[in-house]
XYZ file of N, CA and C in Angstrom:
561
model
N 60.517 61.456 28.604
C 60.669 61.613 30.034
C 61.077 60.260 30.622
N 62.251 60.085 31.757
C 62.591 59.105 31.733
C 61.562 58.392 33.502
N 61.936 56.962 33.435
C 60.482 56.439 34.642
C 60.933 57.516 35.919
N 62.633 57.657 36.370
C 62.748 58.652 37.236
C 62.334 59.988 37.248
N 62.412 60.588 36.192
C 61.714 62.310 36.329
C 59.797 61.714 36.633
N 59.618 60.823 36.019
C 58.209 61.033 36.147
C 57.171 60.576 37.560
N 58.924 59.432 37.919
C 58.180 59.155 39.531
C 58.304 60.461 40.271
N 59.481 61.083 40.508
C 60.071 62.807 40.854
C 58.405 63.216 40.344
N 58.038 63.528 39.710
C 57.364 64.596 39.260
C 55.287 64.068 39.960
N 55.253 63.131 39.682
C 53.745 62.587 40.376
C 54.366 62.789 42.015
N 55.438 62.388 42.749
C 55.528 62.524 44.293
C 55.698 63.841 44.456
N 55.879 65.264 43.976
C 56.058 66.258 44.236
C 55.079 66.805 43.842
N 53.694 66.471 43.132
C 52.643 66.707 42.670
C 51.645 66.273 44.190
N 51.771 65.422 44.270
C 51.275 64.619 45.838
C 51.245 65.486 46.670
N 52.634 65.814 46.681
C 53.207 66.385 47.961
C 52.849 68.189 48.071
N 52.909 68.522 46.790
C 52.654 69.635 46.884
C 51.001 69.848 47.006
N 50.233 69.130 46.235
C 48.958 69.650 46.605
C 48.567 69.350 47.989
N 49.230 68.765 48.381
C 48.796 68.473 49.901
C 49.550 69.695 51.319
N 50.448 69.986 50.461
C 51.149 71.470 51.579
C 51.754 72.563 50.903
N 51.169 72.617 49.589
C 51.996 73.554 48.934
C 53.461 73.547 48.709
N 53.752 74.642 47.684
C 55.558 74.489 47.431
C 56.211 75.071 48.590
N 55.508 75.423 49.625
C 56.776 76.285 50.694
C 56.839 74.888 51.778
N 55.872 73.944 51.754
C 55.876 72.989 52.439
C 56.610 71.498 51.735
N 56.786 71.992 50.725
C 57.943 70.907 50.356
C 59.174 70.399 49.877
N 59.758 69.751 50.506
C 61.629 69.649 50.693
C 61.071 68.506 50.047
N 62.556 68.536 49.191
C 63.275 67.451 48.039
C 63.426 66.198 49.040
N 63.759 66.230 50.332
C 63.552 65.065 51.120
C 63.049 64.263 51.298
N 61.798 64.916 51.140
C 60.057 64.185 50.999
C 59.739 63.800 49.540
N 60.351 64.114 48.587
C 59.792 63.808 47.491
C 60.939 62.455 47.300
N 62.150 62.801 47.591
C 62.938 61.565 47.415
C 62.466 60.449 48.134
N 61.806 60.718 49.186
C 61.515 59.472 50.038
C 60.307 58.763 49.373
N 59.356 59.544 48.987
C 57.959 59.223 48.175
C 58.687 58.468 47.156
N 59.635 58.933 46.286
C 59.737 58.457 45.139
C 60.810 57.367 45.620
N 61.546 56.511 46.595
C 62.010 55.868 46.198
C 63.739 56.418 46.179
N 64.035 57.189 46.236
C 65.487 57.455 45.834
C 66.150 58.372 46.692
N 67.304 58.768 46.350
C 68.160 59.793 46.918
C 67.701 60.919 46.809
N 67.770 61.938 48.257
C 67.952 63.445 48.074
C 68.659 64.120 46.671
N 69.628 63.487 46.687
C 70.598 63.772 45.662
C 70.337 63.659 44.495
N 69.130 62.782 44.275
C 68.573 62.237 42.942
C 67.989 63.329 42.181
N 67.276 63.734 43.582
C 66.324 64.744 43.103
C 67.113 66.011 42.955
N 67.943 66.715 43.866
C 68.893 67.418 42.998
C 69.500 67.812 41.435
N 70.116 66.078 41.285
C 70.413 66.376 39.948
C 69.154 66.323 39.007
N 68.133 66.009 39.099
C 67.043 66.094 38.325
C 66.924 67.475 37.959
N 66.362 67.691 38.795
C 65.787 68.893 38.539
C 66.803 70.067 39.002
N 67.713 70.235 40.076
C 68.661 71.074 40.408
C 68.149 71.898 41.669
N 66.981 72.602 41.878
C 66.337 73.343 42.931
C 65.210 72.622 43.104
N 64.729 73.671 44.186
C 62.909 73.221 44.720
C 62.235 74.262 43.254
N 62.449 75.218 43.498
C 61.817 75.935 42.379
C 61.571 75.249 40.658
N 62.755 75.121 40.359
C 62.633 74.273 39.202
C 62.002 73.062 39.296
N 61.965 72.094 40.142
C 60.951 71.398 40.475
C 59.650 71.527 40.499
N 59.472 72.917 41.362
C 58.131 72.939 41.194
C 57.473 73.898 39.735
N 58.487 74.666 38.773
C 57.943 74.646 37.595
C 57.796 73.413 36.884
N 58.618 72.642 37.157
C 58.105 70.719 36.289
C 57.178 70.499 36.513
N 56.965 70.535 37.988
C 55.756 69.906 38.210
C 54.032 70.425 37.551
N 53.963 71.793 37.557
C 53.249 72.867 36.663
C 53.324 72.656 35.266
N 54.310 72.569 34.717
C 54.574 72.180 33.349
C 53.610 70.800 32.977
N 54.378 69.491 33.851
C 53.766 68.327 33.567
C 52.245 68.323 33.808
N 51.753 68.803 35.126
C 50.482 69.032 35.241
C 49.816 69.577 34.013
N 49.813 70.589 33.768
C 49.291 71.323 32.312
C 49.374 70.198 31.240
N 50.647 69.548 31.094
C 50.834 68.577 29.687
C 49.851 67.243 29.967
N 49.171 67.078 31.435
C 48.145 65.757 31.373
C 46.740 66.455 30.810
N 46.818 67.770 31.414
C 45.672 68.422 30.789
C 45.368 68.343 29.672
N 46.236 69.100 28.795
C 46.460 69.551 27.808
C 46.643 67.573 26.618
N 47.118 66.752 27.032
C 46.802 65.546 26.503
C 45.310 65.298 26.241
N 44.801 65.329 27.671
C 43.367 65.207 27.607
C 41.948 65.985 26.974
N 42.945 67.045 26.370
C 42.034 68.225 25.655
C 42.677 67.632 24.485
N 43.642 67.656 24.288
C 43.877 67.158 22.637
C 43.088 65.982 22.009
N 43.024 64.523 22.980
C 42.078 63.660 23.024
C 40.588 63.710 22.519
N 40.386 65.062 23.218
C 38.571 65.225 22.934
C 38.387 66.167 21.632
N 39.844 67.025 21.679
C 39.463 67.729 20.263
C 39.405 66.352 19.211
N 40.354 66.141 19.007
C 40.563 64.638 18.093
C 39.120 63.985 17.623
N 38.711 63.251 18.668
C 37.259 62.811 18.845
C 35.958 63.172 18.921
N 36.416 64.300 18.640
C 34.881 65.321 18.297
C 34.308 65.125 16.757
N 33.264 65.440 16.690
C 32.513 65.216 15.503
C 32.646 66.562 14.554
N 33.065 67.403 15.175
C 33.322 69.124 14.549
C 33.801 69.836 15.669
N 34.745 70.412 15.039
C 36.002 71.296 15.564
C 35.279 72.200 16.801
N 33.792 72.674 16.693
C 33.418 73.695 17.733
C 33.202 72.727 19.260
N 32.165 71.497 18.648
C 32.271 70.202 19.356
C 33.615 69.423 20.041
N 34.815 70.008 19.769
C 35.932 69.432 20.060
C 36.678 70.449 20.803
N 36.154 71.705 20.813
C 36.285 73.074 21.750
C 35.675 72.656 22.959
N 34.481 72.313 22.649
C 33.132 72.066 23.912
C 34.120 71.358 24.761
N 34.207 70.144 24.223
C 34.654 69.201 24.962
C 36.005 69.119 25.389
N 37.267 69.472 24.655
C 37.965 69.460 25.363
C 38.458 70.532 26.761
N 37.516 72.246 26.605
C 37.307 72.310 27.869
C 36.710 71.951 29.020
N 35.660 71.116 28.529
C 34.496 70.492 29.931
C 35.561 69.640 30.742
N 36.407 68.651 29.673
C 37.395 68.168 30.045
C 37.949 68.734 31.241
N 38.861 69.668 30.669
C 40.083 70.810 31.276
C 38.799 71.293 32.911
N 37.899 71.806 32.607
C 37.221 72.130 33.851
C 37.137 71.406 34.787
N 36.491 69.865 34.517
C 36.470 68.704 35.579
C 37.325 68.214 36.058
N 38.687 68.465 34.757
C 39.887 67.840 35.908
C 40.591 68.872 36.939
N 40.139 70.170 36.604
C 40.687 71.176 37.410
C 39.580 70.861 39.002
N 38.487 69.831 38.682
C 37.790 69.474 40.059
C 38.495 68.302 40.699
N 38.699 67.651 39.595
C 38.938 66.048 40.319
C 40.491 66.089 40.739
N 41.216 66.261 39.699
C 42.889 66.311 40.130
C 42.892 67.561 41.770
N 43.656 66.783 42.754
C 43.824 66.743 43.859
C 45.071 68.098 43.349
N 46.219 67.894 42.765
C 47.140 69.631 42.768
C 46.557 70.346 42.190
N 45.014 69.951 41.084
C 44.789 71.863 40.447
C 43.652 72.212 41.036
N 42.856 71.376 42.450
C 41.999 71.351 42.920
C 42.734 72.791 44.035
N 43.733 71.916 44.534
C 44.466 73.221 45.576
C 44.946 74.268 44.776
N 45.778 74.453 43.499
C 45.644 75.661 42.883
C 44.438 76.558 42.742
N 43.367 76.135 42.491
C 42.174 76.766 41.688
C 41.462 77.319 42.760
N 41.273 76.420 44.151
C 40.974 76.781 45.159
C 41.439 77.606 46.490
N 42.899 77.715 46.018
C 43.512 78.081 47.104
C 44.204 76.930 47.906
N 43.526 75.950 48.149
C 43.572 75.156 49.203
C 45.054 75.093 49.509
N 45.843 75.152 50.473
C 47.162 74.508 50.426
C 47.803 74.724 49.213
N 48.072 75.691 48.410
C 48.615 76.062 47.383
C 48.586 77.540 47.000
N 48.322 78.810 47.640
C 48.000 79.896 47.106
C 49.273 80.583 47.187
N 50.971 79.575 47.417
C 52.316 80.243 46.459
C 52.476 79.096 45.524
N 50.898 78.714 44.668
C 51.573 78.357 43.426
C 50.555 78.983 42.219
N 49.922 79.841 42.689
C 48.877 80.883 41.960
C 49.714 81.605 41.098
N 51.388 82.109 41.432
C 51.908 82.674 40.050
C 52.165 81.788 38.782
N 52.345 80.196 39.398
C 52.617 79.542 38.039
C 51.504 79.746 37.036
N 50.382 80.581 37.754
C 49.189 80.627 36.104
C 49.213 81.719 36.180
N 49.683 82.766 37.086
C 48.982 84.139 36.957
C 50.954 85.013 36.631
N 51.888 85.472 37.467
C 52.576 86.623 37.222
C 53.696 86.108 36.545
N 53.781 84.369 37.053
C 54.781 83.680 36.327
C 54.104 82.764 35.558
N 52.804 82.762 35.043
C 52.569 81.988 33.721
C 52.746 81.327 32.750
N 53.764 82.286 31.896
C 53.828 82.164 30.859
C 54.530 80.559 30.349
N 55.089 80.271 30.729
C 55.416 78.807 30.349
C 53.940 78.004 29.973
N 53.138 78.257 31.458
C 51.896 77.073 31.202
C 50.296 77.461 29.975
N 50.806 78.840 29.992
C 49.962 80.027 28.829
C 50.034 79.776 27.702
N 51.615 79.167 27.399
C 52.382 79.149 25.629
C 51.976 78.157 25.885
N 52.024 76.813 26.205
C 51.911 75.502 26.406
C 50.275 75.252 25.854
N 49.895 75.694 26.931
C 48.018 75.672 26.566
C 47.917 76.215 25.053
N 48.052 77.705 25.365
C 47.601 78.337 24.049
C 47.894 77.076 22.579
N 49.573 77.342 22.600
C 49.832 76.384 21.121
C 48.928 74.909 21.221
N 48.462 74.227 21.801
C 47.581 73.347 21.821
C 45.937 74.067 20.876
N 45.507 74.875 21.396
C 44.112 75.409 21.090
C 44.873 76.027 19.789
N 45.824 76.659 19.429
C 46.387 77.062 18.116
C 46.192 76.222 16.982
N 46.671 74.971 17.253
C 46.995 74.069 16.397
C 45.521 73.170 16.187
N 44.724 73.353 17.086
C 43.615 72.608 16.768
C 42.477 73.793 16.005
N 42.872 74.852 16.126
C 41.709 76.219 15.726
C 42.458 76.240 14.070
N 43.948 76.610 14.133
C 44.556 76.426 12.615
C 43.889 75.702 11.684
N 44.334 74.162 12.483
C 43.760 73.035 11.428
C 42.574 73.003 11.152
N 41.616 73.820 11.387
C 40.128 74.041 11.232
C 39.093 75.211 11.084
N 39.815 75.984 10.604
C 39.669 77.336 10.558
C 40.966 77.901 9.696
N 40.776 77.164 8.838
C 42.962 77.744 7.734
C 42.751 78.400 7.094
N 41.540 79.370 6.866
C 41.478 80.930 6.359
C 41.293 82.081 7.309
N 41.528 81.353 8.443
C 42.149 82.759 9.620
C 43.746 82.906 9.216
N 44.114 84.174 9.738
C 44.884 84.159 9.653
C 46.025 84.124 10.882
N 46.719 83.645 10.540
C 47.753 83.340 11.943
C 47.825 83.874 13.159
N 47.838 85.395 12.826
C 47.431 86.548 14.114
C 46.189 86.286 14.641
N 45.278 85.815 14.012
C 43.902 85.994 14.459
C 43.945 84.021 15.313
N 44.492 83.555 14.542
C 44.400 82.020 15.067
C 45.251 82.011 16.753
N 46.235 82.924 17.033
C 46.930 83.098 17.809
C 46.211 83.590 19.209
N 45.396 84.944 18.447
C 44.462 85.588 19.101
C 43.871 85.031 19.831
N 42.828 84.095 19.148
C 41.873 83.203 19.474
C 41.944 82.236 20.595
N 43.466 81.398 20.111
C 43.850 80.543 21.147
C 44.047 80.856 22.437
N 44.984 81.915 22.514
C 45.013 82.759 23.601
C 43.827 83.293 24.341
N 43.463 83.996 23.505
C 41.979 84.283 24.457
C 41.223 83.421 25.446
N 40.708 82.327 24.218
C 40.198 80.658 25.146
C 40.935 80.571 26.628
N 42.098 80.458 26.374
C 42.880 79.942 27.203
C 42.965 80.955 28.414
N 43.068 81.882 28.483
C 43.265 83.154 29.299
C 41.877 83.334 29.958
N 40.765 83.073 29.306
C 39.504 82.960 29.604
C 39.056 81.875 30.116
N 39.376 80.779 30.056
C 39.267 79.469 30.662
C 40.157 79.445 32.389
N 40.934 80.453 32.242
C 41.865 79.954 33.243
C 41.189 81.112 34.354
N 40.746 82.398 34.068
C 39.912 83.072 34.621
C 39.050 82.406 35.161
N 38.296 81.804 34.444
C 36.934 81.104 35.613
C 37.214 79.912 35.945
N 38.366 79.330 35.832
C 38.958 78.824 36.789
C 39.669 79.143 38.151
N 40.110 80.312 38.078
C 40.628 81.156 39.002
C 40.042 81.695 40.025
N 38.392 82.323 39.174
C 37.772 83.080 40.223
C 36.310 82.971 39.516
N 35.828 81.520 39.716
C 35.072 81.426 39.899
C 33.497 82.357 40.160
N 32.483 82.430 39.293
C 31.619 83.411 39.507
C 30.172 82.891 39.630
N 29.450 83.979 40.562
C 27.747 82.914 41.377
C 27.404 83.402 39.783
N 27.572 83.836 38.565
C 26.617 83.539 37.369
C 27.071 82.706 36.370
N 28.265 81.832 36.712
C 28.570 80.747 35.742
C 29.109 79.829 37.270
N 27.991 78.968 37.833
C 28.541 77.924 38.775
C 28.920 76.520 37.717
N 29.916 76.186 38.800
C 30.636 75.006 38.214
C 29.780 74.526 37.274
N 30.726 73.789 35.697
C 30.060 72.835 34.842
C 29.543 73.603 33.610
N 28.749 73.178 32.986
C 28.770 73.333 31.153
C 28.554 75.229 31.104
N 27.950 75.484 31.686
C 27.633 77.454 31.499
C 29.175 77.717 31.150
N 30.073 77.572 32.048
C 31.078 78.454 31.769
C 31.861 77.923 30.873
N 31.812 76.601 30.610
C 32.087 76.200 28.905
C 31.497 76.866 27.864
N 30.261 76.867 28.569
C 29.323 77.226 26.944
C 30.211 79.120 26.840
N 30.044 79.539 27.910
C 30.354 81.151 28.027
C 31.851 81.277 27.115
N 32.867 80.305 27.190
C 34.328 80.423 26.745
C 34.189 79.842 25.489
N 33.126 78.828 25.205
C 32.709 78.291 23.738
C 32.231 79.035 22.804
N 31.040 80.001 23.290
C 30.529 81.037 22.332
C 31.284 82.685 22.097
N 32.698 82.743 22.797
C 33.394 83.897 22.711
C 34.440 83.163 21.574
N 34.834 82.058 21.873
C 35.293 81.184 20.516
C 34.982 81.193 19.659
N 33.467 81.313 19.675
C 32.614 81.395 17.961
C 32.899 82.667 17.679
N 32.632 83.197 18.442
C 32.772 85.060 17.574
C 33.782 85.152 17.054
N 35.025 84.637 18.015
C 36.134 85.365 17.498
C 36.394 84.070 15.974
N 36.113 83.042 15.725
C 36.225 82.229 14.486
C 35.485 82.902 13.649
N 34.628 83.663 13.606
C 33.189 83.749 12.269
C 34.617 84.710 11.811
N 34.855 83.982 10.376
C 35.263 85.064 9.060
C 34.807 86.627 9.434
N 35.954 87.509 9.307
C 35.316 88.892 9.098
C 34.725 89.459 8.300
């Protein structure tokens, strides 16, 4: 990614969690970032495609930061734990998935996880794939696929909509951690 897409991509991250994608023109992001209207044009080409980058990249800091904790875990279930507690807290602290998750100033960017997904779904999932594979390599592929997916689809649920019997923090880890175990135990 070159320093321009990535300044483009943190000022339209800014900008959007703060007014959503219907509240933000390439104008404002060029000005944040430093450059031409035009810049941002050829970058990215639309507002829309922009604001799938911006969704994309968001997910890929996540998704860094879950890879991180799988890595550094002491055992693969331990590296589940943690790299969603991860993924949960930053869905508190980060200011754009704070307004996704919440609504806040963002509820036309609820399809990038929900009807138009799938970009940030495959993205996640193959992350939890590749860390469940490498640790679990007598599942079999369908089932490793399964798995990942599930996590992920399930993680993004109680992120979404939130419930008074898993309030914020480790429960609804533990809840997406121990549906992980089931679906890992050998048949």
């Amino acid at each position: 990614m070159t320093e321009l897409t990535r300044a483009l991509l943190l000022a339209a991250a800014d900008l959007v969690a703060a007014r959503g994608s219907r509240g933000l023109r390439m104008a404002d992001v060029a000005s944040r970032a430093g450059v031409s209207r035009q810049s941002v044009y050829n970058e990215f080409g639309n507002k829309d495609r922009l604001v799938q980058a911006v969704a994309l990249f968001k997910a890929g800091e996540f998704l860094d930061g879950v890879r991180e904790r799988f890595r550094a875990a002491p055992d693969p279930v331990e590296g589940l734990r943690l790299g969603l507690g991860f993924a949960f807290a930053l869905a508190v602290e980060d200011p754009l998935a704070r307004s996704v998750f919440t609504g806040a100033n963002a509820e036309d960017l609820l399809p990038l996880l929900t009807t138009r997904g799938q970009p940030v779904l495959a993205l996640a999932t193959s992350v939890f794939a590749q860390h469940i594979g490498a640790h679990w390599p007598a599942l079999p592929a369908a089932r490793v696929r399964l798995t990942a997916e599930t996590v992920v689809r399930l993680a993004l649920s109680h992120l979404l909509t939130p419930s008074r019997h898993f309030p914020p923090g480790s429960r609804r880890v533990e809840a997406v951690v121990a549906v992980a175990e089931a679906l890992l135990r050998e048949p």
